[in-house]
Amino acid sequence: MEIQSSTSIEAKPSKNVVSHANFFVWREFVWGAVAGAFGEGMMHPVDTIKTRMQSQAILDGIPNQKSILQMVQSVWQADGLRGFYRGVIPGITGSLATGATYFGVIESTKKWIEDSHPSLRGHWAHFIAGAVGDTLGSFVYVPCEVMKQRMQVQGTLMSWSSDTMINGVAVKPGAQIYGYYTGMFNAGCTIWKTQGLRGLYAGYLSTLARDVPFAGLMVMFYESLKEVTEYGKQRLISSPTWHVNNSFEGLILGGLAGGLSAYLTTPLDVVKTRLQVQGTILRYNGWLDAICKIWATEGMKGMFRGSIPRIAWHIPASALTFMVVEFLRDNFNEKVPDNNLQVARLTGDRKKSSLQ
């Protein structure tokens, strides 16, 4: 809709509008952190099953691969409900950082990318913004992920101290892999003392190799699904009073985007998990070596091991995350006064005689 301009006077940017817009951007960091932590906390038990399934080749040996149901029964019998929530504190801590940077950077850089690089408009801008946001969060997320996954595979102190099979040889995991961690602080200090910074950032490059395409794909799929949904509503819904709640839309579209992105990046997740769980006894010498050995010994099935619990985790986790973000945006973001919005848009299009 065109709004005719009654004057050609160039309007100067309002400091109040600029600060208000910046406040909106900073709110995206907060909403993203809350949503990320909420999604991780709700779906952590599924992530524990996925991590244990992907780590079996290191901890139990290839001949003793368990199914999803067998793994659930194993965790429950050994540790009860508590076993499914081991490592939840570092998991939530890492998700706070990732969620904040992910949504905050998306909102603050997406428009800048589109304006400064017109060739990257649309899906490419969404992909790049999501990838950059996740990369920034990785500096906090990766150490938390290492601690979380090692705590997830340990189970109880008794089970971690018992004999296990590695390459067909019975060994004591506590002595051969790493000691038992009683909590997040103990895990961080122990890894730092025994392996240094390299231990805390084990599998860092493989994490980026997984998360950068995952984060980029998820926001790209989400924005694409929103466009398709909006097009469908315009074509199929004639009543102007009918409205779809943004939170519900975020729940459905976020789940679809997260599930599809999770499946496509499962092989990268398997490599990352193996590198981070192996500890001081190095079975894989880097990312490429891990891919070659997993493919040679386990084939395509090994590369996609844990894909079902991974998808089962990401669909509801992504759905809940986007639902919470949309809910917080709708209910806690203050509306900018119409006159201020008009000044801001006139400033951006001051060479035009009308607003589009």
Short mmCIF file of C-alpha atoms in Angstrom, two decimals, residues 58-188:
data_model
loop_
_atom_site.label_atom_id
_atom_site.label_comp_id
_atom_site.label_asym_id
_atom_site.label_seq_id
_atom_site.Cartn_x
_atom_site.Cartn_y
_atom_site.Cartn_z
CA ILE A 58 33.99 -46.40 21.90
CA LEU A 59 32.59 -47.46 25.26
CA ASP A 60 31.15 -50.93 24.58
CA GLY A 61 32.69 -52.11 21.32
CA ILE A 62 30.97 -52.49 17.95
CA PRO A 63 29.53 -56.02 18.54
CA ASN A 64 27.39 -54.79 21.43
CA GLN A 65 25.22 -52.15 19.75
CA LYS A 66 21.92 -51.51 21.55
CA SER A 67 18.64 -50.35 20.07
CA ILE A 68 16.78 -47.28 21.30
CA LEU A 69 14.50 -49.34 23.55
CA GLN A 70 17.41 -51.37 24.94
CA MET A 71 19.34 -48.18 25.67
CA VAL A 72 16.36 -46.64 27.48
CA GLN A 73 15.97 -49.80 29.57
CA SER A 74 19.71 -49.85 30.31
CA VAL A 75 19.75 -46.25 31.56
CA TRP A 76 16.59 -46.76 33.64
CA GLN A 77 17.79 -49.98 35.25
CA ALA A 78 21.22 -48.59 36.11
CA ASP A 79 20.32 -45.09 37.28
CA GLY A 80 16.57 -44.50 37.15
CA LEU A 81 15.17 -41.14 36.09
CA ARG A 82 18.34 -39.37 37.22
CA GLY A 83 20.33 -41.14 34.51
CA PHE A 84 18.41 -39.41 31.74
CA TYR A 85 19.25 -35.99 33.21
CA ARG A 86 23.00 -36.41 33.72
CA GLY A 87 24.82 -33.46 32.18
CA VAL A 88 21.71 -31.26 32.10
CA ILE A 89 23.41 -28.29 33.80
CA PRO A 90 26.24 -27.86 31.24
CA GLY A 91 23.66 -28.60 28.54
CA ILE A 92 21.41 -25.73 29.64
CA THR A 93 24.42 -23.42 30.11
CA GLY A 94 25.60 -24.05 26.57
CA SER A 95 22.09 -23.59 25.18
CA LEU A 96 21.76 -20.23 26.93
CA ALA A 97 24.80 -18.95 25.02
CA THR A 98 23.84 -20.52 21.71
CA GLY A 99 20.21 -19.41 21.85
CA ALA A 100 21.17 -15.84 22.72
CA THR A 101 23.71 -15.44 19.93
CA TYR A 102 21.63 -17.41 17.42
CA PHE A 103 18.47 -15.30 17.59
CA GLY A 104 20.23 -12.06 18.51
CA VAL A 105 22.66 -12.18 15.61
CA ILE A 106 19.97 -13.31 13.17
CA GLU A 107 17.85 -10.25 13.88
CA SER A 108 20.78 -7.81 14.03
CA THR A 109 22.65 -8.98 10.92
CA LYS A 110 20.01 -10.34 8.54
CA LYS A 111 18.84 -6.88 7.43
CA TRP A 112 22.42 -5.61 7.23
CA ILE A 113 23.41 -8.51 4.96
CA GLU A 114 20.46 -7.91 2.67
CA ASP A 115 21.12 -4.15 2.44
CA SER A 116 24.91 -4.28 2.02
CA HIS A 117 24.97 -7.35 -0.26
CA PRO A 118 21.82 -7.40 -2.44
CA SER A 119 22.98 -10.64 -4.12
CA LEU A 120 22.63 -12.44 -0.76
CA ARG A 121 19.02 -11.45 -0.17
CA GLY A 122 16.47 -14.00 0.99
CA HIS A 123 17.54 -17.52 1.90
CA TRP A 124 21.29 -16.84 1.73
CA ALA A 125 20.96 -13.98 4.20
CA HIS A 126 19.03 -16.23 6.60
CA PHE A 127 21.59 -19.03 6.23
CA ILE A 128 24.59 -16.74 6.84
CA ALA A 129 22.97 -14.96 9.81
CA GLY A 130 22.10 -18.27 11.47
CA ALA A 131 25.56 -19.71 10.85
CA VAL A 132 27.34 -16.63 12.23
CA GLY A 133 25.15 -16.57 15.34
CA ASP A 134 25.83 -20.23 16.11
CA THR A 135 29.57 -19.83 15.49
CA LEU A 136 29.80 -17.04 18.08
CA GLY A 137 27.94 -19.13 20.63
CA SER A 138 30.29 -22.08 20.06
CA PHE A 139 33.02 -20.55 22.25
CA VAL A 140 30.81 -21.23 25.29
CA TYR A 141 28.75 -24.07 23.86
CA VAL A 142 31.58 -26.50 22.92
CA PRO A 143 33.19 -26.81 26.40
CA CYS A 144 29.70 -27.25 27.85
CA GLU A 145 28.95 -29.89 25.22
CA VAL A 146 32.13 -31.83 26.07
CA MET A 147 31.25 -31.83 29.78
CA LYS A 148 27.61 -32.67 29.09
CA GLN A 149 28.33 -35.63 26.84
CA ARG A 150 30.98 -37.15 29.10
CA MET A 151 28.58 -36.90 32.04
CA GLN A 152 25.78 -38.42 29.93
CA VAL A 153 27.74 -41.56 29.03
CA GLN A 154 29.06 -42.17 32.56
CA GLY A 155 25.87 -43.22 34.28
CA THR A 156 26.38 -44.11 37.93
CA LEU A 157 29.78 -44.25 39.61
CA MET A 158 29.37 -48.02 40.00
CA SER A 159 28.60 -48.60 36.31
CA TRP A 160 31.46 -46.33 35.19
CA SER A 161 33.92 -48.20 37.42
CA SER A 162 32.92 -51.65 36.15
CA ASP A 163 34.55 -53.51 33.27
CA THR A 164 33.62 -52.50 29.74
CA MET A 165 34.68 -53.70 26.31
CA ILE A 166 36.86 -51.65 23.96
CA ASN A 167 37.98 -53.42 20.77
CA GLY A 168 37.05 -56.70 22.41
CA VAL A 169 39.29 -56.14 25.44
CA ALA A 170 37.90 -55.68 28.97
CA VAL A 171 39.20 -52.47 30.55
CA LYS A 172 38.36 -50.18 33.44
CA PRO A 173 36.79 -47.05 31.88
CA GLY A 174 37.64 -44.87 34.87
CA ALA A 175 41.35 -45.56 34.41
CA GLN A 176 41.56 -45.91 30.66
CA ILE A 177 39.24 -43.13 29.44
CA TYR A 178 38.77 -40.52 32.17
CA GLY A 179 37.69 -40.28 35.78
CA TYR A 180 34.15 -40.02 37.04
CA TYR A 181 32.71 -36.48 37.11
CA THR A 182 30.50 -35.56 40.03
CA GLY A 183 29.22 -32.34 38.48
CA MET A 184 29.82 -29.59 35.93
CA PHE A 185 32.48 -27.80 37.99
CA ASN A 186 34.34 -31.04 38.72
CA ALA A 187 34.18 -32.03 35.06
CA GLY A 188 35.55 -28.69 33.86
#
